[in-house]
Short mmCIF file of C-alpha atoms in Angstrom, two decimals:
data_model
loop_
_atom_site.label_atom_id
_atom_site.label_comp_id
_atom_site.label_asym_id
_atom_site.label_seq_id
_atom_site.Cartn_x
_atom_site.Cartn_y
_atom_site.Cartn_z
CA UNK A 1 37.21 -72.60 161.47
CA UNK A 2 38.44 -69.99 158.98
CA UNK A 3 35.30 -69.01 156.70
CA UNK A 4 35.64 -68.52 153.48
CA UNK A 5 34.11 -68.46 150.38
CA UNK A 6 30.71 -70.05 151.73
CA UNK A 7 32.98 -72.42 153.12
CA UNK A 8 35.04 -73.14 156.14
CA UNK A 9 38.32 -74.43 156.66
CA UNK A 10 40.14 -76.11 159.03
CA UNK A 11 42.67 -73.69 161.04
CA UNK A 12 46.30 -75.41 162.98
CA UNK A 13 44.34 -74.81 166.07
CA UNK A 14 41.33 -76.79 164.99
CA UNK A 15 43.12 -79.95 164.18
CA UNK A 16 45.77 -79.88 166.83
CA UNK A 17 49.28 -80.41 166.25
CA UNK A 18 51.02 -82.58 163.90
CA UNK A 19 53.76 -84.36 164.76
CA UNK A 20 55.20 -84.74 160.75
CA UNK A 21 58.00 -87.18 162.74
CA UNK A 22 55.65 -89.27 163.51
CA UNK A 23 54.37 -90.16 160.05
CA UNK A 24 57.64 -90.33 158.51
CA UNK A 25 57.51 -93.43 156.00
CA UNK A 26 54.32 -93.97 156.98
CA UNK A 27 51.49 -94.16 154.09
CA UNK A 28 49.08 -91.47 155.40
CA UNK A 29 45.60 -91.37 155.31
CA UNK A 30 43.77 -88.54 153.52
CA UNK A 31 42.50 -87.08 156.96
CA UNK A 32 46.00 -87.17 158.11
CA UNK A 33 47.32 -85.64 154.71
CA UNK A 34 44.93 -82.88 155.12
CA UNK A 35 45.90 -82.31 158.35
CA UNK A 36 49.62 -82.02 157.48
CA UNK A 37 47.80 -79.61 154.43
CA UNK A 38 46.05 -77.38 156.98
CA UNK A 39 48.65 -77.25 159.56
CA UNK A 40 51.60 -76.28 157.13
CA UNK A 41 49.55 -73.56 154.57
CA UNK A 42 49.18 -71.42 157.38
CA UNK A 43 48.12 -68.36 155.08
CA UNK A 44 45.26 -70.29 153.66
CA UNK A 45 45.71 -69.33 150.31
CA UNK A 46 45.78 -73.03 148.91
CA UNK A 47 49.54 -73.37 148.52
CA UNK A 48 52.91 -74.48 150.54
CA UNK A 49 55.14 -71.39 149.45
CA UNK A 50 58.40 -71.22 150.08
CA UNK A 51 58.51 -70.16 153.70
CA UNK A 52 56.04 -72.75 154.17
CA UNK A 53 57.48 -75.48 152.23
CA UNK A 54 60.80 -74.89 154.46
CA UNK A 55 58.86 -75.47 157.58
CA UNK A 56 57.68 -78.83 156.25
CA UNK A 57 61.06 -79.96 155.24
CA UNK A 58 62.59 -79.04 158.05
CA UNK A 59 60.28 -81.01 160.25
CA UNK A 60 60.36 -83.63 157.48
CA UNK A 61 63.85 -84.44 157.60
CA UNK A 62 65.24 -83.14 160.99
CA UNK A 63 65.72 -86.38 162.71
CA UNK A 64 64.04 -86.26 166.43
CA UNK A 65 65.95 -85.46 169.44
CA UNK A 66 67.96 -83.44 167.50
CA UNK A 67 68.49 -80.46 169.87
CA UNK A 68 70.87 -78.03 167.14
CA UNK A 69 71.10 -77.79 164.41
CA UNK A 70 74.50 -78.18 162.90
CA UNK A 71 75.90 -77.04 159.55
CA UNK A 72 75.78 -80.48 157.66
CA UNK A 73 71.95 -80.47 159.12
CA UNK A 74 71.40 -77.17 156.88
CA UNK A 75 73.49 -78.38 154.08
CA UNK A 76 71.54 -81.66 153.76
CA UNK A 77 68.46 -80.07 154.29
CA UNK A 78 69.17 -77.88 151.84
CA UNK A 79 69.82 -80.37 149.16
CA UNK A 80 66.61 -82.26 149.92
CA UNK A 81 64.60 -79.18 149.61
CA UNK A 82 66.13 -78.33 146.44
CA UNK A 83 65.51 -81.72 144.79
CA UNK A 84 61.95 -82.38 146.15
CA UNK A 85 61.33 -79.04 145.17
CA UNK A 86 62.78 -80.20 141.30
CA UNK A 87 61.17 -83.30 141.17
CA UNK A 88 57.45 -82.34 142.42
CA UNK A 89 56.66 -78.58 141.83
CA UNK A 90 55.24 -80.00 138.60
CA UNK A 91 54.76 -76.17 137.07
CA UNK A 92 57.82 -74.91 138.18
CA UNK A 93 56.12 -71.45 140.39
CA UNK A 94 58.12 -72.36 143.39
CA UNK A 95 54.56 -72.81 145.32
CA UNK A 96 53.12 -76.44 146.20
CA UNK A 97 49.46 -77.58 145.86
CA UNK A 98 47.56 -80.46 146.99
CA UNK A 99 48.45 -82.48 144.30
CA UNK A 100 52.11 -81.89 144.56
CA UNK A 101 52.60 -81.95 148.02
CA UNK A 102 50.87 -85.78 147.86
CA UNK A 103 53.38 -86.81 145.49
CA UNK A 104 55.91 -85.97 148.74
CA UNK A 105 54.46 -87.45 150.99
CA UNK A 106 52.91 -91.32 150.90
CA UNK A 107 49.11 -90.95 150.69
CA UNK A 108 46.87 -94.02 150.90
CA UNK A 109 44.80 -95.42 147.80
CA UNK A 110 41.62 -93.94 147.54
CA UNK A 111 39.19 -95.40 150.34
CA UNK A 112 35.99 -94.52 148.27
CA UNK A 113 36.90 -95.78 144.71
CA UNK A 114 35.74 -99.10 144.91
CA UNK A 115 32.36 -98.24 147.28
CA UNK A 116 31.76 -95.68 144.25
CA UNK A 117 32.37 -97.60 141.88
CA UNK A 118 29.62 -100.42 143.18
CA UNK A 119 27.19 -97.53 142.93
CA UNK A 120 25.36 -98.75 146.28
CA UNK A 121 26.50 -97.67 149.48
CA UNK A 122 25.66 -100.20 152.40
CA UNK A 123 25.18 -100.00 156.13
CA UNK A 124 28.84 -101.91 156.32
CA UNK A 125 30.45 -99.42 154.00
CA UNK A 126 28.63 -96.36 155.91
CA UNK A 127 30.19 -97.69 159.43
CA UNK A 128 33.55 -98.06 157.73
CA UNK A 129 33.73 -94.79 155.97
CA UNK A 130 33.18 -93.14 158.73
CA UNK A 131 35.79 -94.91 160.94
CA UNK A 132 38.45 -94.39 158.02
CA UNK A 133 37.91 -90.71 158.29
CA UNK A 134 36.54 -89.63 161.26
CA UNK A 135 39.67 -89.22 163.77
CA UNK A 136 38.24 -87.99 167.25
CA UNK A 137 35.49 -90.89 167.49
CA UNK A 138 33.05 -88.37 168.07
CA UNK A 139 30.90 -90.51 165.01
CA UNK A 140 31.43 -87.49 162.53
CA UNK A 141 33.66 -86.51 159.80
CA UNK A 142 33.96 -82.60 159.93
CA UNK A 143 36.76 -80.05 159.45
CA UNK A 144 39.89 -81.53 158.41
CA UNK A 145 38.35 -85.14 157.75
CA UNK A 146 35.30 -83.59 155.82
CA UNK A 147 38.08 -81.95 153.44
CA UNK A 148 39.84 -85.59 153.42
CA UNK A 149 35.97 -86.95 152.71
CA UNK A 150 35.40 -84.62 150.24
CA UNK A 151 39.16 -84.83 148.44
CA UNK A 152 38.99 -88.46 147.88
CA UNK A 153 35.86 -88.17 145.91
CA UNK A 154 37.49 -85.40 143.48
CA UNK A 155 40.37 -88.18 143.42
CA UNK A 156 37.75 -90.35 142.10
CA UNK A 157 36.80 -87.70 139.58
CA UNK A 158 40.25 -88.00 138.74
CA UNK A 159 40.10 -83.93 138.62
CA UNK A 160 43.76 -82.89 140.19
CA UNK A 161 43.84 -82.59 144.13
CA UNK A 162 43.81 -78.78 144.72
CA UNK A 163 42.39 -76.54 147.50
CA UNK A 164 39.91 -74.69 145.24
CA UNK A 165 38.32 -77.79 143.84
CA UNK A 166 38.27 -79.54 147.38
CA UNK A 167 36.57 -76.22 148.66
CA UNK A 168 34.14 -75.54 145.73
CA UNK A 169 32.79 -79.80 146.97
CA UNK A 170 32.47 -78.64 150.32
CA UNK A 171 30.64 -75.75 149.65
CA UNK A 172 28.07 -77.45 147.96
CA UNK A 173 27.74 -80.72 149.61
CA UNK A 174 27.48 -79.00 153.08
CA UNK A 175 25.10 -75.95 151.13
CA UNK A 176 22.39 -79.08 150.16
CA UNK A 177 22.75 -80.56 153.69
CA UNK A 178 22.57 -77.72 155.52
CA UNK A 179 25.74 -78.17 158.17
CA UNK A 180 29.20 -78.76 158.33
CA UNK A 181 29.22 -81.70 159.71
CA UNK A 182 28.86 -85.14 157.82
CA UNK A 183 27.37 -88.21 159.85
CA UNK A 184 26.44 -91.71 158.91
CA UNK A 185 22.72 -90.50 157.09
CA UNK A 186 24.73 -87.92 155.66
CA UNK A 187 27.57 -90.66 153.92
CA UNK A 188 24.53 -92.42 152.24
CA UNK A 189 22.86 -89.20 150.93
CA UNK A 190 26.54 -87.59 149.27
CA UNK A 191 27.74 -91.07 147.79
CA UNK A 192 24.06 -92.27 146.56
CA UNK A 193 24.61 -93.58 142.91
CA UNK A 194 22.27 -89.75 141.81
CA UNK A 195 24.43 -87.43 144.04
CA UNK A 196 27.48 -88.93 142.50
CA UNK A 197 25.99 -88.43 139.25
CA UNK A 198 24.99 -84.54 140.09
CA UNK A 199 28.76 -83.90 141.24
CA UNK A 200 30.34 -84.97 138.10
CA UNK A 201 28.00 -83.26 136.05
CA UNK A 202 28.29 -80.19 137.55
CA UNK A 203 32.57 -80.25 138.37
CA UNK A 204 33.79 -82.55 136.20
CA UNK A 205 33.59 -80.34 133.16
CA UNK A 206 35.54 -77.64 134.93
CA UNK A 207 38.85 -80.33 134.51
#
């Protein structure tokens, strides 16, 4: 994990690889979104920049099996680059964030807006949270599925996707528990109807 401000971040090695072939046209979920995220911003400083962003849309748009590549590969991968890079770096600074780089790729609906909005969190929804986003089976969501966790609730917040907001959530949900690591007791404690209530009130205003 890569430690950072009070918080600690998933690293490539941590997640394993990503195969971006694989989830071509495929609606990702947010763990695998944030594992795309994590594997791809290999600096860590919360943004795809250029060099980055290449990688991606190389692997993107390369088709598999491809074992050269030939000048109308480069010239088409070019183009693409240039266009997504048009249509979705909303503020024009040639550097991607969360938010931007979901607009790219296909990311699911929000898997906690309706249990959020119902305000009580039962034993059903606990067990199915934490199949949505827990990807090893080991029956917890940490590292690149607690940032997945974490993001969808600042989705609900509707406060735009970005690594700094995801990070500031981890920080202090995992401060209050005590560990980095969410598991089923943990689900029921973050997305109880007064937790939800103390995490708006004290990001929400930062919009």
């Amino acid at each position: 994990m890569n430690c950072l401000i009070g918080v600690c971040r998933p690293r490539s090695k941590d997640i394993g690889g990503v195969n971006l072939k694989k989830l071509r046209n495929k609606t990702l979920t947010s763990t695998e979104f944030m594992q795309v995220w994590f594997h791809y911003d290999t600096d860590k400083n919360g943004f795809l920049e250029y060099v980055e962003f290449a990688q991606f849309m190389k692997d993107l748009f390369i088709k598999p099996k491809t074992s050269s590549i030939t000048p109308k590969d480069v010239e088409r991968y070019t183009k693409d680059m240039i266009k997504l890079t048009c249509t979705y770096d909303e503020d024009g600074d040639g550097k991607f964030e969360m938010a931007e780089l979901a607009k790219v790729l296909k990311l699911e609906r929000n898997f906690l807006e309706n249990i959020i909005k119902q305000g009580i969190v039962s034993s059903k929804h606990v067990k199915s949270i934490l199949s949505h986003y827990n990807s090893n089976d080991d029956n917890t969501i940490e590292g690149a599925e607690l940032y997945a966790f974490v993001g969808d609730i600042t989705r609900h917040f509707e406060l735009k996707l970005t690594l700094s907001k995801v990070d500031e959530f981890v920080a202090d949900i995992t401060r209050k528990l005590g560990r980095d690591t969410i598991d089923e007791e943990a689900i029921k404690v973050i997305l109880s109807e007064d937790s939800i209530k103390e995490l708006r009130e004290s990001f929400v205003n930062e919009k």
